[in-house]
Coordinates of N, CA and C in Angstrom, one line a residue:
X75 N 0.8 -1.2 0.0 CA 0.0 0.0 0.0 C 0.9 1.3 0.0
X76 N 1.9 1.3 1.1 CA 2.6 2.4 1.2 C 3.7 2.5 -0.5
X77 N 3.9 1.3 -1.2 CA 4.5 1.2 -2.6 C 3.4 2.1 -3.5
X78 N 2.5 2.3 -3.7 CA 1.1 2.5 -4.7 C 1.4 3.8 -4.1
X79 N 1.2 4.7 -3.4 CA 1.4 5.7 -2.5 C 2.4 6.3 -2.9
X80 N 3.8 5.6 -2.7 CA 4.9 6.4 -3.1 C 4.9 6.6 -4.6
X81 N 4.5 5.5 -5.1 CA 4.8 5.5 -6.7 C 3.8 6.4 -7.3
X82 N 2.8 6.8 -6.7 CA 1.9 8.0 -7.3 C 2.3 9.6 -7.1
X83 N 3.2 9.1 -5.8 CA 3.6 10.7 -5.6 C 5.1 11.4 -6.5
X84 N 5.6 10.1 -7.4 CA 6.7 10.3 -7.4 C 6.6 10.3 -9.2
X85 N 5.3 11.0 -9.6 CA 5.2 11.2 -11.2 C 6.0 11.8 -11.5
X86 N 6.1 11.5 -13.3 CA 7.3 12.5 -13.8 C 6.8 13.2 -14.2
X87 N 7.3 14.7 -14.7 CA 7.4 15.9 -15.0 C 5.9 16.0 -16.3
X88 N 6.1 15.3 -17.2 CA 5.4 14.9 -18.3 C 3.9 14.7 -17.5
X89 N 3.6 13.9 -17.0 CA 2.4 13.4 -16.5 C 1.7 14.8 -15.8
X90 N 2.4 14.9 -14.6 CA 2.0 16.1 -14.1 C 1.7 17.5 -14.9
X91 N 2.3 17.9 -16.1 CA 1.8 19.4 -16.5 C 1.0 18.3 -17.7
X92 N 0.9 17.0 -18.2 CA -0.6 16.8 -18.5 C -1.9 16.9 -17.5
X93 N -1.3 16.5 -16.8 CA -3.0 17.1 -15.6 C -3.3 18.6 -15.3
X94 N -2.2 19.4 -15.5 CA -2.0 20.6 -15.7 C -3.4 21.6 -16.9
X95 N -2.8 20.7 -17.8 CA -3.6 20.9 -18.9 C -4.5 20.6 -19.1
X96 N -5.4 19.2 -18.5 CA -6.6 18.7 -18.5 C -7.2 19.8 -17.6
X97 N -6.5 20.3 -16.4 CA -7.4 21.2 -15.8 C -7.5 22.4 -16.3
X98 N -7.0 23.2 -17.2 CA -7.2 24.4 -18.3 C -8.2 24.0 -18.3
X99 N -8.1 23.1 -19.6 CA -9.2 22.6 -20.6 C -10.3 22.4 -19.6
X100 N -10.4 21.8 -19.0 CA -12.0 21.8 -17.9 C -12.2 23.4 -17.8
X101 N -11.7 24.2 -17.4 CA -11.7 25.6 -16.4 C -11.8 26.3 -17.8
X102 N -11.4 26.5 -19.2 CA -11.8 27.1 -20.1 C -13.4 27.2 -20.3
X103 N -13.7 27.1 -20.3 CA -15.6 26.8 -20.6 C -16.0 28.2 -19.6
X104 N -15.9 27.8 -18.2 CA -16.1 28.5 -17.1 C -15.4 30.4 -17.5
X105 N -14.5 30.1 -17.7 CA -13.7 31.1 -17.8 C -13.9 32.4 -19.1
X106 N -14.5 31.6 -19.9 CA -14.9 32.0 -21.4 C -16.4 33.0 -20.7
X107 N -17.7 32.1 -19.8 CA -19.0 32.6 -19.3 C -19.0 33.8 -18.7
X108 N -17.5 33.6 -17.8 CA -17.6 35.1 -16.6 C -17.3 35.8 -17.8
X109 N -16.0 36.0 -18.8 CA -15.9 37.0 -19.6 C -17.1 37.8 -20.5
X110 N -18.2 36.6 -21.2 CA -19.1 36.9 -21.9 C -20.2 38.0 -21.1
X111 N -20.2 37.2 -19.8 CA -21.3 37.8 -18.8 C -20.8 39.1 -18.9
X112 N -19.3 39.4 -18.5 CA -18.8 40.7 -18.0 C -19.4 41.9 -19.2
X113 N -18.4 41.2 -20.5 CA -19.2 42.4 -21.7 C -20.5 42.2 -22.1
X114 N -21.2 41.5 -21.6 CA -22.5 41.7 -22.0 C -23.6 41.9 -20.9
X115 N -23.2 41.9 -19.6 CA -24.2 42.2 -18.8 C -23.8 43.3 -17.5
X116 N -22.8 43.0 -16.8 CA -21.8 43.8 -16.2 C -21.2 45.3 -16.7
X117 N -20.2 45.0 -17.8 CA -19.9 46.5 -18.4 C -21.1 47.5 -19.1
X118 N -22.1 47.1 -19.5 CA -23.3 47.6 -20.0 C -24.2 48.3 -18.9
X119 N -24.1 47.6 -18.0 CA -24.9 48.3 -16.3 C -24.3 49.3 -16.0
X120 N -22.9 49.2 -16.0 CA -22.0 50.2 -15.1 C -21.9 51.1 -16.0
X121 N -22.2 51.3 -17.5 CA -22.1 52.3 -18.1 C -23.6 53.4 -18.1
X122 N -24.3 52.8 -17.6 CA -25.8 53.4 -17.9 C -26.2 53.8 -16.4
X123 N -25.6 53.3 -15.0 CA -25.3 54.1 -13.9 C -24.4 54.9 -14.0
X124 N -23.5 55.1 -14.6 CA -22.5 56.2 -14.3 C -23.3 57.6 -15.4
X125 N -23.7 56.9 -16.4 CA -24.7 58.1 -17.5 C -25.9 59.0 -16.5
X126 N -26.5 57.8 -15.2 CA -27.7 58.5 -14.8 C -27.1 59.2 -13.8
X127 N -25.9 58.9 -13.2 CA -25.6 59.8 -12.0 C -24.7 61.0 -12.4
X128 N -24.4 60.8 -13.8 CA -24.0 62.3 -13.9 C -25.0 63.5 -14.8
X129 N -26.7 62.2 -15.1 CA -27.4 63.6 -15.1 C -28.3 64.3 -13.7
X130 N -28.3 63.0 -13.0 CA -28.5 63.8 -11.6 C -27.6 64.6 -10.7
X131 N -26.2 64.5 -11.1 CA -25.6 66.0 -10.5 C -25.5 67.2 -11.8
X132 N -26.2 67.1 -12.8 CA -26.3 68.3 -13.8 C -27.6 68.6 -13.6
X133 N -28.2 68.5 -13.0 CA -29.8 68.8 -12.6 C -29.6 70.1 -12.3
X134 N -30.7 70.8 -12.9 CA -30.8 72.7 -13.0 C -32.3 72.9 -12.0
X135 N -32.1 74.1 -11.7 CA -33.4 74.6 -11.3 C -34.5 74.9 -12.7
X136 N -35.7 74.1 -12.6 CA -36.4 74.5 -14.0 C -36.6 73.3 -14.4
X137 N -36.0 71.9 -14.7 CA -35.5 70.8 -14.9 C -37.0 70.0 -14.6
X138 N -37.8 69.6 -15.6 CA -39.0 68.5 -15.8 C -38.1 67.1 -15.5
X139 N -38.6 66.9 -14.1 CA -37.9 65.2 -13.8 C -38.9 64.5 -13.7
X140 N -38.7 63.5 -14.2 CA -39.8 62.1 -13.6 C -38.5 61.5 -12.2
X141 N -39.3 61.0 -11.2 CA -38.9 60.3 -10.0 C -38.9 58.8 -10.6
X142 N -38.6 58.0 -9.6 CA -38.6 56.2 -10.0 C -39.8 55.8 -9.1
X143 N -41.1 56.7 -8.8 CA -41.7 56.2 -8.1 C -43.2 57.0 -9.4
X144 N -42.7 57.4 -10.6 CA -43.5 58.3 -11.6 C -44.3 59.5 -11.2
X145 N -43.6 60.0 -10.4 CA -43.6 61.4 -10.3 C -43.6 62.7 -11.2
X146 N -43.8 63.7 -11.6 CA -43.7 64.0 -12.4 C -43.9 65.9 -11.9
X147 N -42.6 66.1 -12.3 CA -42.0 67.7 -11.4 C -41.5 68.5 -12.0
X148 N -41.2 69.7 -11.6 CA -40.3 70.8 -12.1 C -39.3 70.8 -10.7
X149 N -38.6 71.0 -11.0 CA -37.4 71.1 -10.2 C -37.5 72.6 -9.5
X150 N -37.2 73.1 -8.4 CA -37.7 74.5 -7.6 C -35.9 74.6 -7.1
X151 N -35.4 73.7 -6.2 CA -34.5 73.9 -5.1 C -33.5 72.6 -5.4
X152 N -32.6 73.2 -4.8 CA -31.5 72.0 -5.1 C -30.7 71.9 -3.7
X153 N -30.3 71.4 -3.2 CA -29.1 71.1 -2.5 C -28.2 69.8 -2.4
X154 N -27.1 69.7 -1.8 CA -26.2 68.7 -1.8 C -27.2 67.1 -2.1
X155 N -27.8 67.0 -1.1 CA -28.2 65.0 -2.1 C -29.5 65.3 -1.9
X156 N -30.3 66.5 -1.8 CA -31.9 66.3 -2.0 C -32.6 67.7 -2.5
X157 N -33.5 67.4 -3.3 CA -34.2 68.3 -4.2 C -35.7 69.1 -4.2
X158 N -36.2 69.6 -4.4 CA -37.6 70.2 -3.8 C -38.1 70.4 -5.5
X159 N -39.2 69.1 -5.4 CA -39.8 69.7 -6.9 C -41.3 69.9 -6.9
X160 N -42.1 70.9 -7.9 CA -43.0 71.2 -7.5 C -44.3 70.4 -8.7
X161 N -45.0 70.2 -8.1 CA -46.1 69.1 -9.3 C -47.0 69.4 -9.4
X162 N -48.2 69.3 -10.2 CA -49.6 69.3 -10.2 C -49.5 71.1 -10.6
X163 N -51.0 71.1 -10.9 CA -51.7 72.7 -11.3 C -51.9 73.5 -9.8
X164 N -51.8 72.6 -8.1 CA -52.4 73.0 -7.6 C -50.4 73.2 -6.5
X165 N -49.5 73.5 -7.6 CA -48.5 73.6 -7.1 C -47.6 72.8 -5.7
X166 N -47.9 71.9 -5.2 CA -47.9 71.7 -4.3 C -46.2 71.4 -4.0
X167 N -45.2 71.4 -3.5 CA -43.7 70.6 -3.6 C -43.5 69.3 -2.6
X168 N -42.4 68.6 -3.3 CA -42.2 67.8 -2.4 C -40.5 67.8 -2.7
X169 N -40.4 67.3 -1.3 CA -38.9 67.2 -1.4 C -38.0 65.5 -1.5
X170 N -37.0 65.7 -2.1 CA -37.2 64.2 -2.6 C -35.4 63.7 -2.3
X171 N -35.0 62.3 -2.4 CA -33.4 62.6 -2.6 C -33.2 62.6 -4.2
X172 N -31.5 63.2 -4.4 CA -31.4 62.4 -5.6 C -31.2 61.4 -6.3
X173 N -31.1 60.5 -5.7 CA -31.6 58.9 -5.9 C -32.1 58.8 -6.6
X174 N -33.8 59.0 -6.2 CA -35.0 59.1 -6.8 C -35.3 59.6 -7.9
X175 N -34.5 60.2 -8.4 CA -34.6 60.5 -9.8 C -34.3 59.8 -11.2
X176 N -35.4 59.5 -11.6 CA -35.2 58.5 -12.8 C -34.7 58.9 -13.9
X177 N -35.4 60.3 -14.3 CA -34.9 60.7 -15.9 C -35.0 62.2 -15.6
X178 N -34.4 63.2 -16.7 CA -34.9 64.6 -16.7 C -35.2 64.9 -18.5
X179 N -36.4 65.3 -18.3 CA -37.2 65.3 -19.5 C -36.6 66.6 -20.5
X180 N -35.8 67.6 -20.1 CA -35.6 68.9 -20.2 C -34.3 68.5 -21.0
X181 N -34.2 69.4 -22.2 CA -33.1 69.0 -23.0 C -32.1 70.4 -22.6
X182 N -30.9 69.7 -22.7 CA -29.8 71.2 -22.7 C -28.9 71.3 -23.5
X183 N -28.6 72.2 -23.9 CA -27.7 72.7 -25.1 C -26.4 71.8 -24.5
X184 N -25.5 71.3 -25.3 CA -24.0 71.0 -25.2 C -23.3 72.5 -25.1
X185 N -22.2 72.6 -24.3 CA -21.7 73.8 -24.3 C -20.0 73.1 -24.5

């Protein structure tokens, strides 16, 4: 028993970087998915968060937002992470964070 034992630990060079390689070739498949997933579901997210959070710090006073809750406002007040927008015919405001802001309907010139 202790002969089977020694004689398995005592592979040559050859044998061992073929197991080497059997485990590539298993681990390629896997390795191919994370990449596919990355450019196709990962890098595409992180590009369309970083688009909405830099139009919620360009946010103007004047600014038609929809909220993520379908709100639907003129922008009045601004401060550091929360905003005061005013809605309806019967004026009313609410104050909201910028989080909550889903889109701004209001086009601006490129400068």
């Amino acid at each position: 028993m202790n002969f089977n034992l020694a004689s398995s630990l005592l592979t040559t060079g050859a044998e061992g970087a073929s197991g080497f390689m059997v485990i590539l070739i298993q681990m390629l498949p896997l390795v191919l998915v994370l990449v596919i997933m990355y450019f196709m579901l990962i890098r595409p997210q992180r590009k369309k968060e970083k688009k909405v959070q830099e139009m919620r710090n360009s946010l103007q006073v004047g600014d038609e937002v929809i909220t993520r809750g379908g709100v639907i406002g003129r922008v009045v007040s601004l401060r550091e992470d929360t905003l005061v927008i005013e809605t309806g015919s019967d004026r009313s405001k609410i104050r909201i964070k910028r989080w909550a802001i889903e889109s701004c309907e209001t086009v601006h010139d490129e400068v």
